[in-house]
PDB file of C-alpha atoms in Angstrom:
ATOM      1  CA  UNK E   7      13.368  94.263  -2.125  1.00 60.00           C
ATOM      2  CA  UNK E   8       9.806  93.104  -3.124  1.00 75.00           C
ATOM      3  CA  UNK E   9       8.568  89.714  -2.493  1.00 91.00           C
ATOM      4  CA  UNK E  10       8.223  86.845  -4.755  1.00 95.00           C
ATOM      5  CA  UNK E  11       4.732  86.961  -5.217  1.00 95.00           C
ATOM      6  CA  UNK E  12       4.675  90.769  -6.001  1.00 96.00           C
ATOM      7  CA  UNK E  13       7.389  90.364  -8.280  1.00 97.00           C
ATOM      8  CA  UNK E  14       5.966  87.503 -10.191  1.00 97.00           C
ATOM      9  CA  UNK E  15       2.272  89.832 -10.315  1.00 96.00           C
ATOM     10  CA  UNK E  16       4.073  92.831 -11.842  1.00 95.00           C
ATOM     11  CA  UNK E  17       5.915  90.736 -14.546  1.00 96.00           C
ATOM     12  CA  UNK E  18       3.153  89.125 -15.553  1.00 96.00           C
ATOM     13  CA  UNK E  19       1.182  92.557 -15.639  1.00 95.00           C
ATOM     14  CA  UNK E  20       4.064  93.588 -17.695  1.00 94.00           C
ATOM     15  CA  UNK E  21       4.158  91.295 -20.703  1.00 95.00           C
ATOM     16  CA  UNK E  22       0.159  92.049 -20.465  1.00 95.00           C
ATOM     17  CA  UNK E  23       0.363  95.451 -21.470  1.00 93.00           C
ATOM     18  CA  UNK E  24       3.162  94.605 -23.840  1.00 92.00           C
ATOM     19  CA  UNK E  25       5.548  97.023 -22.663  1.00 85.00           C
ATOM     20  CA  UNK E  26       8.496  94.794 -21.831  1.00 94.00           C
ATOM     21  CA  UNK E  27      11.382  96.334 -24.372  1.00 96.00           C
ATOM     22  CA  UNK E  28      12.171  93.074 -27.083  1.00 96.00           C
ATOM     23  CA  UNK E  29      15.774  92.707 -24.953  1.00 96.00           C
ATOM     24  CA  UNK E  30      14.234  92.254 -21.646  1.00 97.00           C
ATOM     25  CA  UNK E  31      11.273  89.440 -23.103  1.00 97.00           C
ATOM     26  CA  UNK E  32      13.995  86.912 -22.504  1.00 96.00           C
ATOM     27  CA  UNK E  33      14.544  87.650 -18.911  1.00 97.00           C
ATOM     28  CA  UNK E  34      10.351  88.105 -17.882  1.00 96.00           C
ATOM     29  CA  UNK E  35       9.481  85.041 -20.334  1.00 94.00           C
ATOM     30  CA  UNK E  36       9.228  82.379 -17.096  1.00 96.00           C
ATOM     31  CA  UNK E  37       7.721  82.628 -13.831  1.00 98.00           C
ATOM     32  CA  UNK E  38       9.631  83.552 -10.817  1.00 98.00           C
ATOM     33  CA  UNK E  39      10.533  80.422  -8.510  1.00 98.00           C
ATOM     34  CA  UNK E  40       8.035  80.338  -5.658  1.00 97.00           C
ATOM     35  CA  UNK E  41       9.225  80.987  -1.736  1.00 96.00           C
ATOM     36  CA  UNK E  42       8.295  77.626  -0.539  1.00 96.00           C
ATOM     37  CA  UNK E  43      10.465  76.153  -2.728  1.00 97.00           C
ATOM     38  CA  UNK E  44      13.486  73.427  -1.858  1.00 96.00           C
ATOM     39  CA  UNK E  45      16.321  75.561  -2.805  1.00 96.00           C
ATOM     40  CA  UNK E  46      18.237  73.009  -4.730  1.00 95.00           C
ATOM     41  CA  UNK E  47      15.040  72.913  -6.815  1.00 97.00           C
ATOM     42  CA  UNK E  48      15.542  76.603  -8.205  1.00 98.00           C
ATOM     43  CA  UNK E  49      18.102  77.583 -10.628  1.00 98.00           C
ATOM     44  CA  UNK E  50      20.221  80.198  -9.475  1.00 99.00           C
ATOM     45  CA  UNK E  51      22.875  82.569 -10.915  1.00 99.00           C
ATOM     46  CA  UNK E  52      25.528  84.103  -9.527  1.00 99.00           C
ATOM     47  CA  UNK E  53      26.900  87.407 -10.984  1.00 99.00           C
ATOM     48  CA  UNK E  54      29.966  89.969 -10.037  1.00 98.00           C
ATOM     49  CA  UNK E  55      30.013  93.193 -11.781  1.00 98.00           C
ATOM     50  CA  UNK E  56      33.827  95.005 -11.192  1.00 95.00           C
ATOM     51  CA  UNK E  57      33.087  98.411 -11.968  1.00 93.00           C
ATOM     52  CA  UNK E  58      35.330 101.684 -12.025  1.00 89.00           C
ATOM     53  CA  UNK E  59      33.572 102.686  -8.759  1.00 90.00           C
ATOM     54  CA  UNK E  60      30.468 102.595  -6.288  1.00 94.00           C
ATOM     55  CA  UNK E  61      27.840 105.003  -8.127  1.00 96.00           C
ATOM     56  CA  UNK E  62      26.063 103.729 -10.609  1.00 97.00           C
ATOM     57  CA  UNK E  63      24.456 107.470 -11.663  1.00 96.00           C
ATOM     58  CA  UNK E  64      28.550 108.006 -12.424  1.00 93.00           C
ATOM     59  CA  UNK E  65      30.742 105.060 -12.131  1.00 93.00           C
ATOM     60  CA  UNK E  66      30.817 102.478 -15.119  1.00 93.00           C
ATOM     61  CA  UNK E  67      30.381  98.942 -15.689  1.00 96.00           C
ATOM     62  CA  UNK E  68      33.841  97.095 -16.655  1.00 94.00           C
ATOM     63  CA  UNK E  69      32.796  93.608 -16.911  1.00 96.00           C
ATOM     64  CA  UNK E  70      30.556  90.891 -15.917  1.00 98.00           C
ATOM     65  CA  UNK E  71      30.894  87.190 -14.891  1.00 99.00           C
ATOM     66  CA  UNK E  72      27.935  84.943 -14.194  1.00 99.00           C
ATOM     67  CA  UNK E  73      27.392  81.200 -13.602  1.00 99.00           C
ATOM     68  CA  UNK E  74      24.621  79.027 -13.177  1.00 99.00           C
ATOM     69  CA  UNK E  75      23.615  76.890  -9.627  1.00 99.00           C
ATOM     70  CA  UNK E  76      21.407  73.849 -10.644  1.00 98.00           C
ATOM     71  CA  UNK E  77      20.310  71.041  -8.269  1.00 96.00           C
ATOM     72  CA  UNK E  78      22.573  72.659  -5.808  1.00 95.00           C
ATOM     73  CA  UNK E  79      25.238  72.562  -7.982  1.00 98.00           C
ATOM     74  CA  UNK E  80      27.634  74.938  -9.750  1.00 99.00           C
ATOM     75  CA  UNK E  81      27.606  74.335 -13.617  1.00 99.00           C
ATOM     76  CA  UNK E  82      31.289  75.626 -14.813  1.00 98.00           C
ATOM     77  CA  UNK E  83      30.807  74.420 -18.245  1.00 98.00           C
ATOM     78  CA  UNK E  84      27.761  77.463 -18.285  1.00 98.00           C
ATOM     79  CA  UNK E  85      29.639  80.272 -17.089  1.00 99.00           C
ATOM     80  CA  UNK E  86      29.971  83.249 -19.058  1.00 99.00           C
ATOM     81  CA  UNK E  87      32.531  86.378 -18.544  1.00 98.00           C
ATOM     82  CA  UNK E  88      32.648  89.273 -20.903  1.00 98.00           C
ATOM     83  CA  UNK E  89      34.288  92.874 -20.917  1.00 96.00           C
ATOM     84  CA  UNK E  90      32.703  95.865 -21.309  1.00 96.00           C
ATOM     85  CA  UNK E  91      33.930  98.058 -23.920  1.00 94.00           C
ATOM     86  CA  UNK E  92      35.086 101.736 -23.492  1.00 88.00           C
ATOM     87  CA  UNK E  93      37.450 103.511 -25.485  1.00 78.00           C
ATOM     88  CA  UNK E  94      38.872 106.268 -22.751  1.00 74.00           C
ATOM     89  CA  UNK E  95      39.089 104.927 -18.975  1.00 68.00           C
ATOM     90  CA  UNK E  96      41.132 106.881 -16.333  1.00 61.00           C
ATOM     91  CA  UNK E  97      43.114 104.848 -14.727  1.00 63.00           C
ATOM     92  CA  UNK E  98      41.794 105.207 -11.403  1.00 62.00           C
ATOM     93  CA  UNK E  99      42.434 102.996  -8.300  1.00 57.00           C
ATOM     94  CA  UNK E 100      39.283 100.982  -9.083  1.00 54.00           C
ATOM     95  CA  UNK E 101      40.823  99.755 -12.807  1.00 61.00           C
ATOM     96  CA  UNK E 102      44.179  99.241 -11.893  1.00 65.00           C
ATOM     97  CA  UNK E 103      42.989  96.428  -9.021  1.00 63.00           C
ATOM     98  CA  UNK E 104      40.655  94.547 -12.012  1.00 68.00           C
ATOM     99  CA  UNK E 105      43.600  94.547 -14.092  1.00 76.00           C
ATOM    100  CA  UNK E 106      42.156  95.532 -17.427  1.00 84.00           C
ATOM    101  CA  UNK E 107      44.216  97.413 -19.373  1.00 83.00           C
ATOM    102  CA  UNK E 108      43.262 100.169 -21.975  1.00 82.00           C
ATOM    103  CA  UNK E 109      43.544  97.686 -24.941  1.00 85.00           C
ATOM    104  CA  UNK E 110      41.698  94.994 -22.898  1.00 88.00           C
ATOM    105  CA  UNK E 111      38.768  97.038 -22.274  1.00 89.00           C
ATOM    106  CA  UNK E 112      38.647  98.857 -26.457  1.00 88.00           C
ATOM    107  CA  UNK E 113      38.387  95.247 -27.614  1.00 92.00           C
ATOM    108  CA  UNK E 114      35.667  94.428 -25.044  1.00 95.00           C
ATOM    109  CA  UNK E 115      31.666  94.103 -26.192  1.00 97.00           C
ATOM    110  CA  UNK E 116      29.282  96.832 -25.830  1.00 97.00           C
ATOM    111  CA  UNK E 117      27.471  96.953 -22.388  1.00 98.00           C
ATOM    112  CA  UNK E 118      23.901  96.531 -24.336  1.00 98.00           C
ATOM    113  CA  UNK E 119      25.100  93.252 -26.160  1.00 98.00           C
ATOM    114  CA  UNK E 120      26.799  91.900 -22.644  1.00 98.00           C
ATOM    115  CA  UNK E 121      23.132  93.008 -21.142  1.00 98.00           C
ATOM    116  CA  UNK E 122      21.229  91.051 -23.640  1.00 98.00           C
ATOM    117  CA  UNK E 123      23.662  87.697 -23.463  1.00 98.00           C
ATOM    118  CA  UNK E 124      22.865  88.204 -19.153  1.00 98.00           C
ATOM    119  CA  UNK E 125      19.330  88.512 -19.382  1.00 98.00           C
ATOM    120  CA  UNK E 126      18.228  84.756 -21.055  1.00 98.00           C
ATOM    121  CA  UNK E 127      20.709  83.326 -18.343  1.00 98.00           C
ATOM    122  CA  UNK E 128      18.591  85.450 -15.850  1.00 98.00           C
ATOM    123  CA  UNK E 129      15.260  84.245 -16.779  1.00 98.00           C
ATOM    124  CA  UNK E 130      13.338  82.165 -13.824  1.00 98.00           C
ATOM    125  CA  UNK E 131      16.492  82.371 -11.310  1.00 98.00           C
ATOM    126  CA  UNK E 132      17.438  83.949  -8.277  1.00 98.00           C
ATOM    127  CA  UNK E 133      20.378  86.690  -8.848  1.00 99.00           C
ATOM    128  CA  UNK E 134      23.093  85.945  -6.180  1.00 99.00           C
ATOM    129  CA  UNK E 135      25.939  88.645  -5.016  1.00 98.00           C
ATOM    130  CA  UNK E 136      28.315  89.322  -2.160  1.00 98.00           C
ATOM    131  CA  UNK E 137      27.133  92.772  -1.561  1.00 96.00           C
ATOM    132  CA  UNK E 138      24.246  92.844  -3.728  1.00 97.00           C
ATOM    133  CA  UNK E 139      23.816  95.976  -4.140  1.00 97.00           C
ATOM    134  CA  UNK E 140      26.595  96.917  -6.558  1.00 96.00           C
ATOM    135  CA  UNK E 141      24.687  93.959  -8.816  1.00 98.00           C
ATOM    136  CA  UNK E 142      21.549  95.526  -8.554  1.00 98.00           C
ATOM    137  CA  UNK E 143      21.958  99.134  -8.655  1.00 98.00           C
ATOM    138  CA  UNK E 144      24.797  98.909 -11.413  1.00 98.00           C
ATOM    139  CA  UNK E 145      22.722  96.539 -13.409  1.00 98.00           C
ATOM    140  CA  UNK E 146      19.047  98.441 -12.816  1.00 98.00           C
ATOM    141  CA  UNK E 147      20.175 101.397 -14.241  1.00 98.00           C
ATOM    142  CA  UNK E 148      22.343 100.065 -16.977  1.00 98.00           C
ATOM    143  CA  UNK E 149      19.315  98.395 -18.272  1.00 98.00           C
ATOM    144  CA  UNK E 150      16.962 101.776 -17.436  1.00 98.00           C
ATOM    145  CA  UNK E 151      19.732 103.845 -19.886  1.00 97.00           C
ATOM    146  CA  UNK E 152      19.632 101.008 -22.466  1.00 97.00           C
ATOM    147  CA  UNK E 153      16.069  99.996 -22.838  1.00 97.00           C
ATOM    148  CA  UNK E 154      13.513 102.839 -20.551  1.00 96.00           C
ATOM    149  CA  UNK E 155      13.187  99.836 -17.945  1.00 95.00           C
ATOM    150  CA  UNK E 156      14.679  98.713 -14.612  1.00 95.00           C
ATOM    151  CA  UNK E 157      14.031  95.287 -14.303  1.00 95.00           C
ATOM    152  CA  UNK E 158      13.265  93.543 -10.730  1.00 95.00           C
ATOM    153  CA  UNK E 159      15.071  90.030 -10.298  1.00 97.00           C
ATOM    154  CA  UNK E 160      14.866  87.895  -6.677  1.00 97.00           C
ATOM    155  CA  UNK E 161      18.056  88.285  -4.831  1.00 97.00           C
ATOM    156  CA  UNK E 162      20.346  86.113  -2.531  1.00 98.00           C
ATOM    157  CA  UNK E 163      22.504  87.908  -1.184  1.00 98.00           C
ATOM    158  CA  UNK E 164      25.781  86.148   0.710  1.00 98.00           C
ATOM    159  CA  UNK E 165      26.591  89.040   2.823  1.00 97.00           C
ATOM    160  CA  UNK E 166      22.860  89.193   4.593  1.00 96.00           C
ATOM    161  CA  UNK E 167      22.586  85.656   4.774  1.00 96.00           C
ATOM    162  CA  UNK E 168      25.966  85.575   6.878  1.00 96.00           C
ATOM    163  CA  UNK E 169      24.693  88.484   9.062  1.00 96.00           C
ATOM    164  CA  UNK E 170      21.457  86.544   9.214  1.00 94.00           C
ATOM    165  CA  UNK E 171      23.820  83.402  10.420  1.00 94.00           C
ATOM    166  CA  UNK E 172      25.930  85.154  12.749  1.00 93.00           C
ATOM    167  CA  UNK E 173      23.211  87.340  14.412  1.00 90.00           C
ATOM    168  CA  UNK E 174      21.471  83.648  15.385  1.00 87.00           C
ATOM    169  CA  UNK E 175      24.473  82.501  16.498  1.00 85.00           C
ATOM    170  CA  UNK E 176      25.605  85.332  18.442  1.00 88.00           C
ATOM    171  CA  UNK E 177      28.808  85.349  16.521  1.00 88.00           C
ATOM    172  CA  UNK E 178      30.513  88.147  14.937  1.00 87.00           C
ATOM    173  CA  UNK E 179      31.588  87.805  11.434  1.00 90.00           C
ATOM    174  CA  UNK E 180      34.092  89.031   8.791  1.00 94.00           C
ATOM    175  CA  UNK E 181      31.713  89.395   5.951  1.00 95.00           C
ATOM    176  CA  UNK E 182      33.951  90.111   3.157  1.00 96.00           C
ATOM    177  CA  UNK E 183      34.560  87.279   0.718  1.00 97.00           C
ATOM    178  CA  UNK E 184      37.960  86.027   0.997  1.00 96.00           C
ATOM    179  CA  UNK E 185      36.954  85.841   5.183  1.00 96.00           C
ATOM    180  CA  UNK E 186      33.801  83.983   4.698  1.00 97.00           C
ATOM    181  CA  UNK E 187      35.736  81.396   2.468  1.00 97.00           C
ATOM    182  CA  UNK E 188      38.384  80.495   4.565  1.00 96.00           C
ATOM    183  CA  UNK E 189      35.630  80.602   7.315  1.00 96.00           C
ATOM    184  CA  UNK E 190      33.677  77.249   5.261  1.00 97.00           C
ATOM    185  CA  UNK E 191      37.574  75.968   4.426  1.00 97.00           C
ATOM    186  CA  UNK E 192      37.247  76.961   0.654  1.00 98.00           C
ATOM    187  CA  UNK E 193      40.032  77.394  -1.072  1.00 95.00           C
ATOM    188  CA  UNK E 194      41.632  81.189  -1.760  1.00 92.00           C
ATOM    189  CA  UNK E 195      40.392  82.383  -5.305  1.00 92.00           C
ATOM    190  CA  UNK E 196      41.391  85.413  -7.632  1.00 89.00           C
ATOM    191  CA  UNK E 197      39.735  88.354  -6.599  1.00 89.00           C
ATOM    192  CA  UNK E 198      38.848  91.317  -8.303  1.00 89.00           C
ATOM    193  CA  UNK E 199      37.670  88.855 -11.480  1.00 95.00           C
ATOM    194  CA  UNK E 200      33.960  88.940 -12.610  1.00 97.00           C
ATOM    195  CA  UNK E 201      33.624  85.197 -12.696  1.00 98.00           C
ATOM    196  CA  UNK E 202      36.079  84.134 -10.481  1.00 97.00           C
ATOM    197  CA  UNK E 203      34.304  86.698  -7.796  1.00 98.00           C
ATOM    198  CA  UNK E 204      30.912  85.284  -9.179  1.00 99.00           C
ATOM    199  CA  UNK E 205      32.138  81.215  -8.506  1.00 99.00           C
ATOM    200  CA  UNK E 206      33.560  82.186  -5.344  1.00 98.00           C
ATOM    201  CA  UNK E 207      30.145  83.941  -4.050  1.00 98.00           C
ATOM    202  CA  UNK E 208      28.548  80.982  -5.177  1.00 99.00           C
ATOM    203  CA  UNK E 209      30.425  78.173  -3.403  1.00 99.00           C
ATOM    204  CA  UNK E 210      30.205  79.891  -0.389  1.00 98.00           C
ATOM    205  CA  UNK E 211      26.509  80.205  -0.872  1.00 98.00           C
ATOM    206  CA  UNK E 212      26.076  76.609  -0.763  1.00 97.00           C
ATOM    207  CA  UNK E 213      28.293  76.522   2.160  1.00 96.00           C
ATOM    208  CA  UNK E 214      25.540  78.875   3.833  1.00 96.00           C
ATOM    209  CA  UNK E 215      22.705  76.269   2.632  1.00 95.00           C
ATOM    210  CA  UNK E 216      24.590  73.282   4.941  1.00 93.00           C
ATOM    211  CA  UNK E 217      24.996  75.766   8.063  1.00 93.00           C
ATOM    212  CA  UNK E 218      21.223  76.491   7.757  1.00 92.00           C
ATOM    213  CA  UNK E 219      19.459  73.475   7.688  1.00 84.00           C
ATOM    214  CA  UNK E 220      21.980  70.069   6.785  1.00 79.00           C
ATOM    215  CA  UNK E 221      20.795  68.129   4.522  1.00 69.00           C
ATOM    216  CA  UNK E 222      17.476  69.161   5.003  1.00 83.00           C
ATOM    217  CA  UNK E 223      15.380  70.876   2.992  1.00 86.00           C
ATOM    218  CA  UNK E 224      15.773  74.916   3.085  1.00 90.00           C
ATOM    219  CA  UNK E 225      12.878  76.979   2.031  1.00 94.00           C
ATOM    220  CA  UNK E 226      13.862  79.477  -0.813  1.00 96.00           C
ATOM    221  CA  UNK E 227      12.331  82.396   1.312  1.00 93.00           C
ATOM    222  CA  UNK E 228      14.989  81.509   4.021  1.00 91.00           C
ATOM    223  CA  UNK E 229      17.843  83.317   1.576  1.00 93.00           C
ATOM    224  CA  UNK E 230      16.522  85.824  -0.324  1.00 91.00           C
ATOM    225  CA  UNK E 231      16.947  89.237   0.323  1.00 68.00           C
TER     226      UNK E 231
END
């Protein structure tokens, strides 16, 4: 993953030479937040993709949940959820455990118009995941088939900082979701839900926040993947 700095140089050499496509002007229209940053001074957004499988070259996008982290704290009232349309699923494994059904997913809204409601919320924040890479390779190349370019967003990503936490510590760590929230005493949540998933990931980010440094300050390059 490429710094801050080199991120914020290439989208600002972007929107230069005026090939951003007109969907994606929303998401490069503000500055990156800078590393040095207090992290309950940068906006942050946490997503969860649930997807019919691992792949994004052949697996498909079923629905996405996001909400926003502001002054260290999660804004509910913000959140968004939407389901992806498709007319002919199998119904494989993966489906069955999101529980959306056939008619669930033919009245859902087509993946462009979800993309282009996610990438205003996007603008100037940090992306944050458990297991980030499902976000970003799922959501790179959805927006490479869509519009000719993969956008580059800075990540936090729950699962490295835990292995980051645990490696100081010495500890060894369940890293899987429903583990590291009964680990900070959070409270069970509904798995396998885009925004429940994406709430969960981000409560037990701030959890990670207090373990690192208290209620002192915490550098946004301390987090980010």
């Amino acid at each position: 993953m490429s710094s801050l700095p080199a991120l914020e140089r290439r989208r600002r050499r972007a929107l230069e030479r005026g090939r951003v496509p007109a969907p994606l002007l929303p998401l490069l229209s503000r500055p990156w937040p800078r590393a040095s940053q207090d992290v309950r001074d940068v906006r942050f957004l946490a997503v969860d993709l649930e997807t019919t499988g691992l792949d994004p070259e052949t697996d498909r996008i079923l629905s996405i949940g996001w909400v926003p982290v502001e002054e260290g704290r999660i804004r509910l009232g913000r959140a968004g959820y939407a389901v992806v349309r498709h007319e002919e699923v199998a119904r494989t494994e993966a489906v069955l455990v999101h529980g959306l059904t056939r008619e669930v997913l033919a009245r859902g809204a087509p993946l462009e118009t979800v993309l282009a409601a996610l990438m205003p919320e996007l603008a100037g924040s940090v992306l944050v995941a458990h297991e980030s890479s499902i976000e970003r390779g799922f959501l790179g190349r959805a927006c490479e088939r869509a519009w000719g370019l993969r956008p580059e967003v800075p990540v936090l990503d729950t699962v490295r900082v835990e292995r980051s936490l645990a490696s100081f510590r010495r500890e060894s760590r369940d890293l899987r979701l429903p583990a590291l929230r009964e680990r900070y005493r959070l409270p069970p949540h509904r798995a396998h839900h885009a925004l429940s998933d994406a709430v969960a990931a981000a409560e037990v980010m701030l959890c990670q926040w207090r373990e690192i440094s208290g209620s002192r300050t915490t550098r946004l390059r301390r987090v980010l993947v």
